[in-house]
């Protein structure tokens, strides 16, 4: 994948509905170049499909954050099972390094968010945590989860 392919993909990430003509104009290359490169990117599997992000995807949970969790002992599966039952947990990742789990959270208010953090910190076996609020989203991985294949 060269610089032109990366520019096409970056432009499509900002606007997946951009026409071949619009892409060519913005990138200052021919439409046939854009078309052939997009077809090649699809055929080799770099582009799997296109998606749309709905207002509800962003505004149903206006308070969102990332929580890193350290687990003591061997209770990881029990803790994962407990966290997976919480509706506020939108994604849960195991990882290496300082933290054992990285979790994405979403709630409707800061008070609700604070309550979720409190409940998580009370789970037996969680020895430490760090939480960061997400202020804005420039690109969502929902696009990868909800890909509409051609």
Tab-separated table of N, CA and C in Angstrom:
chain	number	residue	atom	x	y	z
A	1	UNK	N	0.855	-1.165	0.000
A	1	UNK	CA	0.000	0.000	0.000
A	1	UNK	C	0.907	1.236	0.000
A	2	UNK	N	0.730	2.069	-0.994
A	2	UNK	CA	1.578	3.256	-1.088
A	2	UNK	C	0.857	4.495	-0.552
A	3	UNK	N	1.497	5.638	-0.733
A	3	UNK	CA	0.984	6.894	-0.202
A	3	UNK	C	-0.383	7.256	-0.798
A	4	UNK	N	-0.582	7.006	-2.073
A	4	UNK	CA	-1.867	7.327	-2.713
A	4	UNK	C	-2.976	6.456	-2.125
A	5	UNK	N	-2.707	5.149	-1.965
A	5	UNK	CA	-3.702	4.257	-1.349
A	5	UNK	C	-4.055	4.744	0.056
A	6	UNK	N	-3.057	5.124	0.822
A	6	UNK	CA	-3.301	5.593	2.186
A	6	UNK	C	-4.117	6.879	2.193
A	7	UNK	N	-3.885	7.762	1.223
A	7	UNK	CA	-4.675	8.996	1.135
A	7	UNK	C	-6.123	8.685	0.757
A	8	UNK	N	-6.326	7.738	-0.138
A	8	UNK	CA	-7.692	7.335	-0.510
A	8	UNK	C	-8.415	6.796	0.715
A	9	UNK	N	-7.762	5.916	1.458
A	9	UNK	CA	-8.379	5.330	2.650
A	9	UNK	C	-8.653	6.395	3.699
A	10	UNK	N	-7.716	7.297	3.923
A	10	UNK	CA	-7.925	8.366	4.910
A	10	UNK	C	-9.116	9.231	4.528
A	11	UNK	N	-9.259	9.530	3.242
A	11	UNK	CA	-10.388	10.340	2.778
A	11	UNK	C	-11.698	9.582	2.949
A	12	UNK	N	-11.695	8.290	2.649
A	12	UNK	CA	-12.901	7.474	2.829
A	12	UNK	C	-13.270	7.329	4.305
A	13	UNK	N	-12.292	7.324	5.186
A	13	UNK	CA	-12.596	7.250	6.627
A	13	UNK	C	-13.329	8.498	7.081
A	14	UNK	N	-13.012	9.625	6.491
A	14	UNK	CA	-13.718	10.871	6.828
A	14	UNK	C	-15.095	10.923	6.193
A	15	UNK	N	-15.221	10.325	4.998
A	15	UNK	CA	-16.497	10.345	4.289
A	15	UNK	C	-16.579	9.120	3.378
A	16	UNK	N	-17.161	8.040	3.908
A	16	UNK	CA	-17.254	6.783	3.155
A	16	UNK	C	-18.170	6.912	1.935
A	17	UNK	N	-18.960	7.974	1.869
A	17	UNK	CA	-19.870	8.176	0.744
A	17	UNK	C	-19.265	9.027	-0.364
A	18	UNK	N	-18.016	9.417	-0.212
A	18	UNK	CA	-17.375	10.251	-1.235
A	18	UNK	C	-17.367	9.513	-2.573
A	19	UNK	N	-17.739	10.208	-3.618
A	19	UNK	CA	-17.743	9.601	-4.953
A	19	UNK	C	-16.324	9.502	-5.487
A	20	UNK	N	-16.140	8.673	-6.483
A	20	UNK	CA	-14.834	8.551	-7.137
A	20	UNK	C	-14.393	9.919	-7.654
A	21	UNK	N	-15.332	10.675	-8.235
A	21	UNK	CA	-15.010	12.018	-8.742
A	21	UNK	C	-14.545	12.944	-7.620
A	22	UNK	N	-15.251	12.906	-6.491
A	22	UNK	CA	-14.861	13.747	-5.352
A	22	UNK	C	-13.482	13.365	-4.819
A	23	UNK	N	-13.227	12.051	-4.731
A	23	UNK	CA	-11.920	11.585	-4.265
A	23	UNK	C	-10.820	12.055	-5.213
A	24	UNK	N	-11.054	11.904	-6.517
A	24	UNK	CA	-10.060	12.305	-7.516
A	24	UNK	C	-9.776	13.800	-7.429
A	25	UNK	N	-10.825	14.594	-7.285
A	25	UNK	CA	-10.661	16.043	-7.185
A	25	UNK	C	-9.878	16.422	-5.927
A	26	UNK	N	-10.252	15.837	-4.794
A	26	UNK	CA	-9.594	16.172	-3.538
A	26	UNK	C	-8.126	15.734	-3.528
A	27	UNK	N	-7.853	14.566	-4.108
A	27	UNK	CA	-6.492	14.027	-4.082
A	27	UNK	C	-5.650	14.444	-5.285
A	28	UNK	N	-6.298	15.140	-6.221
A	28	UNK	CA	-5.611	15.627	-7.430
A	28	UNK	C	-4.994	14.485	-8.252
A	29	UNK	N	-5.820	13.438	-8.443
A	29	UNK	CA	-5.443	12.313	-9.302
A	29	UNK	C	-6.648	11.978	-10.176
A	30	UNK	N	-6.450	11.168	-11.194
A	30	UNK	CA	-7.540	10.873	-12.120
A	30	UNK	C	-8.576	9.939	-11.496
A	31	UNK	N	-9.815	10.029	-12.017
A	31	UNK	CA	-10.879	9.135	-11.548
A	31	UNK	C	-10.532	7.686	-11.817
A	32	UNK	N	-9.928	7.412	-12.971
A	32	UNK	CA	-9.573	6.027	-13.292
A	32	UNK	C	-8.540	5.476	-12.307
A	33	UNK	N	-7.633	6.337	-11.845
A	33	UNK	CA	-6.649	5.911	-10.841
A	33	UNK	C	-7.353	5.582	-9.524
A	34	UNK	N	-8.253	6.449	-9.100
A	34	UNK	CA	-9.000	6.211	-7.861
A	34	UNK	C	-9.794	4.913	-7.988
A	35	UNK	N	-10.534	4.763	-9.085
A	35	UNK	CA	-11.378	3.581	-9.286
A	35	UNK	C	-10.543	2.295	-9.266
A	36	UNK	N	-9.438	2.262	-10.021
A	36	UNK	CA	-8.635	1.035	-10.097
A	36	UNK	C	-7.981	0.719	-8.752
A	37	UNK	N	-7.546	1.740	-8.048
A	37	UNK	CA	-6.925	1.509	-6.742
A	37	UNK	C	-7.955	1.021	-5.722
A	38	UNK	N	-9.158	1.584	-5.753
A	38	UNK	CA	-10.199	1.121	-4.837
A	38	UNK	C	-10.574	-0.323	-5.140
A	39	UNK	N	-10.700	-0.659	-6.414
A	39	UNK	CA	-11.004	-2.042	-6.783
A	39	UNK	C	-9.914	-2.989	-6.315
A	40	UNK	N	-8.639	-2.591	-6.483
A	40	UNK	CA	-7.535	-3.425	-6.025
A	40	UNK	C	-7.556	-3.563	-4.507
A	41	UNK	N	-7.786	-2.468	-3.786
A	41	UNK	CA	-7.841	-2.516	-2.330
A	41	UNK	C	-8.963	-3.434	-1.849
A	42	UNK	N	-10.082	-3.445	-2.564
A	42	UNK	CA	-11.175	-4.363	-2.216
A	42	UNK	C	-10.796	-5.804	-2.541
A	43	UNK	N	-10.191	-6.033	-3.710
A	43	UNK	CA	-9.889	-7.406	-4.133
A	43	UNK	C	-8.839	-8.075	-3.245
A	44	UNK	N	-7.891	-7.306	-2.722
A	44	UNK	CA	-6.879	-7.900	-1.839
A	44	UNK	C	-7.334	-7.928	-0.381
A	45	UNK	N	-8.497	-7.359	-0.104
A	45	UNK	CA	-9.056	-7.434	1.243
A	45	UNK	C	-8.682	-6.301	2.174
A	46	UNK	N	-8.031	-5.253	1.654
A	46	UNK	CA	-7.730	-4.107	2.512
A	46	UNK	C	-8.992	-3.306	2.819
A	47	UNK	N	-9.869	-3.161	1.849
A	47	UNK	CA	-11.176	-2.536	2.065
A	47	UNK	C	-12.201	-3.655	2.074
A	48	UNK	N	-12.895	-3.811	3.219
A	48	UNK	CA	-13.903	-4.862	3.343
A	48	UNK	C	-15.302	-4.366	3.029
A	49	UNK	N	-15.534	-3.094	3.205
A	49	UNK	CA	-16.864	-2.560	2.958
A	49	UNK	C	-16.961	-1.131	3.457
A	50	UNK	N	-18.175	-0.647	3.536
A	50	UNK	CA	-18.427	0.734	3.924
A	50	UNK	C	-19.523	0.729	4.973
A	51	UNK	N	-19.542	1.763	5.788
A	51	UNK	CA	-20.521	1.810	6.862
A	51	UNK	C	-21.006	3.240	7.055
A	52	UNK	N	-21.950	3.374	7.943
A	52	UNK	CA	-22.480	4.677	8.314
A	52	UNK	C	-22.505	4.732	9.837
A	53	UNK	N	-22.203	5.912	10.402
A	53	UNK	CA	-22.278	6.115	11.840
A	53	UNK	C	-23.523	6.950	12.105
A	54	UNK	N	-24.424	6.417	12.904
A	54	UNK	CA	-25.677	7.098	13.204
A	54	UNK	C	-25.534	8.007	14.417
A	55	UNK	N	-26.384	9.002	14.479
A	55	UNK	CA	-26.387	9.920	15.614
A	55	UNK	C	-26.522	9.150	16.923
A	56	UNK	N	-27.382	8.142	16.934
A	56	UNK	CA	-27.591	7.338	18.134
A	56	UNK	C	-26.348	6.602	18.579
A	57	UNK	N	-25.473	6.269	17.645
A	57	UNK	CA	-24.229	5.592	17.991
A	57	UNK	C	-23.354	6.475	18.871
A	58	UNK	N	-23.466	7.773	18.705
A	58	UNK	CA	-22.634	8.711	19.442
A	58	UNK	C	-23.361	9.267	20.659
A	59	UNK	N	-24.665	9.528	20.542
A	59	UNK	CA	-25.360	10.265	21.583
A	59	UNK	C	-26.136	9.419	22.586
A	60	UNK	N	-26.293	8.117	22.365
A	60	UNK	CA	-27.000	7.305	23.348
A	60	UNK	C	-26.211	7.198	24.642
A	61	UNK	N	-24.908	7.236	24.534
A	61	UNK	CA	-24.037	7.182	25.705
A	61	UNK	C	-23.066	8.357	25.636
A	62	UNK	N	-23.529	9.541	25.988
A	62	UNK	CA	-22.687	10.722	25.832
A	62	UNK	C	-21.477	10.758	26.766
A	63	UNK	N	-21.521	10.009	27.859
A	63	UNK	CA	-20.387	9.955	28.777
A	63	UNK	C	-19.693	8.616	28.548
A	64	UNK	N	-18.493	8.704	27.977
A	64	UNK	CA	-17.769	7.483	27.632
A	64	UNK	C	-16.361	7.554	28.183
A	65	UNK	N	-15.794	6.392	28.444
A	65	UNK	CA	-14.445	6.369	28.978
A	65	UNK	C	-13.763	5.038	28.766
A	66	UNK	N	-12.494	5.034	29.076
A	66	UNK	CA	-11.653	3.842	29.022
A	66	UNK	C	-11.184	3.577	30.440
A	67	UNK	N	-11.300	2.336	30.874
A	67	UNK	CA	-10.829	1.966	32.208
A	67	UNK	C	-9.829	0.831	32.077
A	68	UNK	N	-8.654	1.021	32.665
A	68	UNK	CA	-7.637	-0.013	32.700
A	68	UNK	C	-7.701	-0.661	34.076
A	69	UNK	N	-7.629	-1.995	34.098
A	69	UNK	CA	-7.813	-2.736	35.345
A	69	UNK	C	-6.653	-3.695	35.565
A	70	UNK	N	-6.158	-3.712	36.795
A	70	UNK	CA	-5.143	-4.678	37.227
A	70	UNK	C	-5.837	-5.692	38.135
A	71	UNK	N	-5.568	-6.966	37.876
A	71	UNK	CA	-6.216	-8.044	38.623
A	71	UNK	C	-5.176	-8.771	39.458
A	72	UNK	N	-5.521	-9.011	40.725
A	72	UNK	CA	-4.620	-9.780	41.573
A	72	UNK	C	-5.069	-11.238	41.578
A	73	UNK	N	-4.104	-12.115	41.610
A	73	UNK	CA	-4.426	-13.534	41.654
A	73	UNK	C	-4.890	-14.069	40.314
A	74	UNK	N	-5.696	-15.119	40.402
A	74	UNK	CA	-6.127	-15.820	39.195
A	74	UNK	C	-7.622	-15.674	38.935
A	75	UNK	N	-8.176	-14.519	39.264
A	75	UNK	CA	-9.618	-14.321	39.112
A	75	UNK	C	-10.039	-13.662	37.813
A	76	UNK	N	-9.166	-13.667	36.815
A	76	UNK	CA	-9.460	-12.933	35.586
A	76	UNK	C	-10.776	-13.372	34.956
A	77	UNK	N	-10.996	-14.667	34.759
A	77	UNK	CA	-12.210	-15.121	34.078
A	77	UNK	C	-13.466	-14.762	34.867
A	78	UNK	N	-13.408	-14.896	36.188
A	78	UNK	CA	-14.554	-14.533	37.023
A	78	UNK	C	-14.860	-13.048	36.882
A	79	UNK	N	-13.824	-12.222	36.862
A	79	UNK	CA	-14.013	-10.770	36.732
A	79	UNK	C	-14.530	-10.429	35.341
A	80	UNK	N	-13.974	-11.047	34.311
A	80	UNK	CA	-14.451	-10.825	32.938
A	80	UNK	C	-15.928	-11.192	32.830
A	81	UNK	N	-16.307	-12.330	33.389
A	81	UNK	CA	-17.715	-12.752	33.363
A	81	UNK	C	-18.604	-11.726	34.050
A	82	UNK	N	-18.154	-11.214	35.184
A	82	UNK	CA	-18.925	-10.206	35.923
A	82	UNK	C	-19.068	-8.922	35.097
A	83	UNK	N	-17.955	-8.457	34.520
A	83	UNK	CA	-17.986	-7.219	33.745
A	83	UNK	C	-18.838	-7.357	32.482
A	84	UNK	N	-18.809	-8.525	31.859
A	84	UNK	CA	-19.600	-8.743	30.646
A	84	UNK	C	-21.101	-8.661	30.892
A	85	UNK	N	-21.523	-8.808	32.136
A	85	UNK	CA	-22.947	-8.707	32.470
A	85	UNK	C	-23.394	-7.262	32.659
A	86	UNK	N	-22.445	-6.339	32.740
A	86	UNK	CA	-22.776	-4.930	32.955
A	86	UNK	C	-23.093	-4.262	31.616
A	87	UNK	N	-24.282	-3.691	31.488
A	87	UNK	CA	-24.687	-3.078	30.222
A	87	UNK	C	-23.855	-1.856	29.863
A	88	UNK	N	-23.242	-1.235	30.838
A	88	UNK	CA	-22.427	-0.043	30.587
A	88	UNK	C	-21.079	-0.381	29.937
A	89	UNK	N	-20.668	-1.632	30.006
A	89	UNK	CA	-19.412	-2.067	29.404
A	89	UNK	C	-19.667	-2.317	27.923
A	90	UNK	N	-19.065	-1.505	27.072
A	90	UNK	CA	-19.303	-1.630	25.628
A	90	UNK	C	-18.253	-2.477	24.932
A	91	UNK	N	-17.077	-2.621	25.535
A	91	UNK	CA	-16.027	-3.494	24.988
A	91	UNK	C	-15.079	-3.849	26.122
A	92	UNK	N	-14.524	-5.043	26.019
A	92	UNK	CA	-13.613	-5.520	27.054
A	92	UNK	C	-12.459	-6.239	26.365
A	93	UNK	N	-11.238	-5.800	26.663
A	93	UNK	CA	-10.053	-6.331	25.995
A	93	UNK	C	-9.072	-6.859	27.032
A	94	UNK	N	-8.512	-8.039	26.805
A	94	UNK	CA	-7.382	-8.481	27.609
A	94	UNK	C	-6.134	-7.899	26.961
A	95	UNK	N	-5.120	-7.675	27.774
A	95	UNK	CA	-3.915	-7.047	27.251
A	95	UNK	C	-2.704	-7.496	28.056
A	96	UNK	N	-1.550	-7.080	27.630
A	96	UNK	CA	-0.340	-7.354	28.388
A	96	UNK	C	0.192	-6.038	28.941
A	97	UNK	N	1.240	-6.114	29.715
A	97	UNK	CA	1.800	-4.899	30.279
A	97	UNK	C	1.276	-4.644	31.671
A	98	UNK	N	1.236	-3.392	32.059
A	98	UNK	CA	0.847	-3.007	33.422
A	98	UNK	C	-0.595	-3.399	33.742
A	99	UNK	N	-1.492	-3.295	32.762
A	99	UNK	CA	-2.918	-3.543	32.984
A	99	UNK	C	-3.308	-4.897	32.398
A	100	UNK	N	-4.226	-5.580	33.066
A	100	UNK	CA	-4.705	-6.890	32.609
A	100	UNK	C	-5.898	-6.767	31.670
A	101	UNK	N	-6.742	-5.780	31.923
A	101	UNK	CA	-7.935	-5.552	31.100
A	101	UNK	C	-8.021	-4.081	30.732
A	102	UNK	N	-8.519	-3.821	29.536
A	102	UNK	CA	-8.876	-2.464	29.133
A	102	UNK	C	-10.337	-2.517	28.720
A	103	UNK	N	-11.112	-1.642	29.302
A	103	UNK	CA	-12.559	-1.695	29.124
A	103	UNK	C	-13.068	-0.356	28.607
A	104	UNK	N	-14.016	-0.412	27.687
A	104	UNK	CA	-14.698	0.783	27.211
A	104	UNK	C	-16.052	0.846	27.905
A	105	UNK	N	-16.371	2.010	28.433
A	105	UNK	CA	-17.619	2.210	29.179
A	105	UNK	C	-18.434	3.332	28.562
A	106	UNK	N	-19.747	3.251	28.712
A	106	UNK	CA	-20.614	4.327	28.263
A	106	UNK	C	-21.852	4.438	29.141
A	107	UNK	N	-22.182	5.682	29.520
A	107	UNK	CA	-23.370	5.937	30.332
A	107	UNK	C	-24.050	7.212	29.840
A	108	UNK	N	-25.200	7.482	30.427
A	108	UNK	CA	-25.961	8.662	30.030
A	108	UNK	C	-25.579	9.917	30.802
A	109	UNK	N	-25.023	9.765	32.007
A	109	UNK	CA	-24.649	10.930	32.812
A	109	UNK	C	-23.333	10.665	33.551
A	110	UNK	N	-22.711	11.734	34.033
A	110	UNK	CA	-21.501	11.584	34.847
A	110	UNK	C	-21.791	10.899	36.173
A	111	UNK	N	-22.945	11.167	36.754
A	111	UNK	CA	-23.316	10.514	38.013
A	111	UNK	C	-23.410	9.005	37.804
A	112	UNK	N	-24.053	8.588	36.714
A	112	UNK	CA	-24.157	7.168	36.383
A	112	UNK	C	-22.768	6.583	36.141
A	113	UNK	N	-21.927	7.312	35.411
A	113	UNK	CA	-20.568	6.864	35.130
A	113	UNK	C	-19.793	6.652	36.429
A	114	UNK	N	-19.899	7.596	37.338
A	114	UNK	CA	-19.225	7.505	38.635
A	114	UNK	C	-19.709	6.284	39.411
A	115	UNK	N	-21.008	6.015	39.359
A	115	UNK	CA	-21.562	4.843	40.046
A	115	UNK	C	-21.015	3.544	39.448
A	116	UNK	N	-20.892	3.488	38.121
A	116	UNK	CA	-20.339	2.299	37.462
A	116	UNK	C	-18.892	2.084	37.901
A	117	UNK	N	-18.099	3.144	37.934
A	117	UNK	CA	-16.713	3.031	38.381
A	117	UNK	C	-16.643	2.504	39.807
A	118	UNK	N	-17.501	3.015	40.672
A	118	UNK	CA	-17.538	2.572	42.063
A	118	UNK	C	-17.845	1.087	42.147
A	119	UNK	N	-18.866	0.627	41.383
A	119	UNK	CA	-19.244	-0.795	41.417
A	119	UNK	C	-18.118	-1.686	40.895
A	120	UNK	N	-17.426	-1.229	39.856
A	120	UNK	CA	-16.329	-2.025	39.296
A	120	UNK	C	-15.181	-2.128	40.294
A	121	UNK	N	-14.850	-1.019	40.931
A	121	UNK	CA	-13.738	-1.016	41.882
A	121	UNK	C	-14.009	-1.896	43.101
A	122	UNK	N	-15.275	-2.181	43.393
A	122	UNK	CA	-15.633	-3.039	44.527
A	122	UNK	C	-15.561	-4.530	44.193
A	123	UNK	N	-15.362	-4.878	42.930
A	123	UNK	CA	-15.293	-6.293	42.544
A	123	UNK	C	-14.045	-6.917	43.164
A	124	UNK	N	-14.246	-8.017	43.878
A	124	UNK	CA	-13.149	-8.721	44.524
A	124	UNK	C	-12.133	-9.197	43.494
A	125	UNK	N	-10.875	-8.865	43.699
A	125	UNK	CA	-9.811	-9.283	42.790
A	125	UNK	C	-9.259	-8.147	41.939
A	126	UNK	N	-9.975	-7.027	41.886
A	126	UNK	CA	-9.453	-5.854	41.163
A	126	UNK	C	-8.572	-5.088	42.135
A	127	UNK	N	-7.275	-5.022	41.818
A	127	UNK	CA	-6.332	-4.402	42.745
A	127	UNK	C	-6.029	-2.947	42.405
A	128	UNK	N	-6.224	-2.551	41.161
A	128	UNK	CA	-5.967	-1.162	40.775
A	128	UNK	C	-6.711	-0.871	39.483
A	129	UNK	N	-6.987	0.407	39.268
A	129	UNK	CA	-7.636	0.817	38.017
A	129	UNK	C	-7.248	2.258	37.706
A	130	UNK	N	-7.401	2.591	36.443
A	130	UNK	CA	-7.195	3.967	35.984
A	130	UNK	C	-8.245	4.234	34.923
A	131	UNK	N	-8.887	5.373	35.006
A	131	UNK	CA	-9.972	5.690	34.089
A	131	UNK	C	-9.715	7.025	33.404
A	132	UNK	N	-10.026	7.073	32.118
A	132	UNK	CA	-9.935	8.307	31.343
A	132	UNK	C	-11.264	8.526	30.635
A	133	UNK	N	-11.794	9.731	30.739
A	133	UNK	CA	-12.992	10.091	29.988
A	133	UNK	C	-12.616	10.366	28.543
A	134	UNK	N	-13.468	9.950	27.632
A	134	UNK	CA	-13.276	10.250	26.212
A	134	UNK	C	-14.006	11.552	25.919
A	135	UNK	N	-13.292	12.534	25.427
A	135	UNK	CA	-13.882	13.853	25.197
A	135	UNK	C	-14.558	13.956	23.842
A	136	UNK	N	-13.927	13.432	22.797
A	136	UNK	CA	-14.540	13.427	21.471
A	136	UNK	C	-13.983	12.243	20.700
A	137	UNK	N	-14.709	11.845	19.668
A	137	UNK	CA	-14.304	10.709	18.859
A	137	UNK	C	-14.041	11.183	17.441
A	138	UNK	N	-12.844	10.954	16.956
A	138	UNK	CA	-12.464	11.355	15.602
A	138	UNK	C	-12.719	10.242	14.610
A	139	UNK	N	-12.648	9.006	15.083
A	139	UNK	CA	-12.912	7.835	14.238
A	139	UNK	C	-13.345	6.719	15.153
A	140	UNK	N	-14.363	6.002	14.776
A	140	UNK	CA	-14.872	4.936	15.612
A	140	UNK	C	-14.557	3.571	15.029
A	141	UNK	N	-14.267	2.627	15.881
A	141	UNK	CA	-14.062	1.248	15.443
A	141	UNK	C	-15.389	0.549	15.199
A	142	UNK	N	-16.496	1.201	15.542
A	142	UNK	CA	-17.809	0.650	15.196
A	142	UNK	C	-17.869	0.370	13.709
A	143	UNK	N	-17.176	1.198	12.937
A	143	UNK	CA	-17.175	1.001	11.487
A	143	UNK	C	-16.647	-0.374	11.142
A	144	UNK	N	-15.628	-0.830	11.879
A	144	UNK	CA	-15.096	-2.168	11.595
A	144	UNK	C	-16.037	-3.254	12.076
A	145	UNK	N	-16.746	-3.007	13.177
A	145	UNK	CA	-17.660	-4.031	13.707
A	145	UNK	C	-18.904	-4.173	12.836
A	146	UNK	N	-19.332	-3.075	12.237
A	146	UNK	CA	-20.580	-3.079	11.474
A	146	UNK	C	-20.350	-2.967	9.989
A	147	UNK	N	-19.263	-3.536	9.509
A	147	UNK	CA	-18.936	-3.448	8.079
A	147	UNK	C	-20.011	-4.161	7.266
A	148	UNK	N	-20.443	-3.496	6.236
A	148	UNK	CA	-21.397	-4.090	5.299
A	148	UNK	C	-20.584	-4.577	4.114
A	149	UNK	N	-20.373	-5.875	4.046
A	149	UNK	CA	-19.553	-6.453	2.982
A	149	UNK	C	-20.259	-6.349	1.643
A	150	UNK	N	-19.442	-6.132	0.587
A	150	UNK	CA	-19.997	-6.064	-0.769
A	150	UNK	C	-20.456	-7.439	-1.206
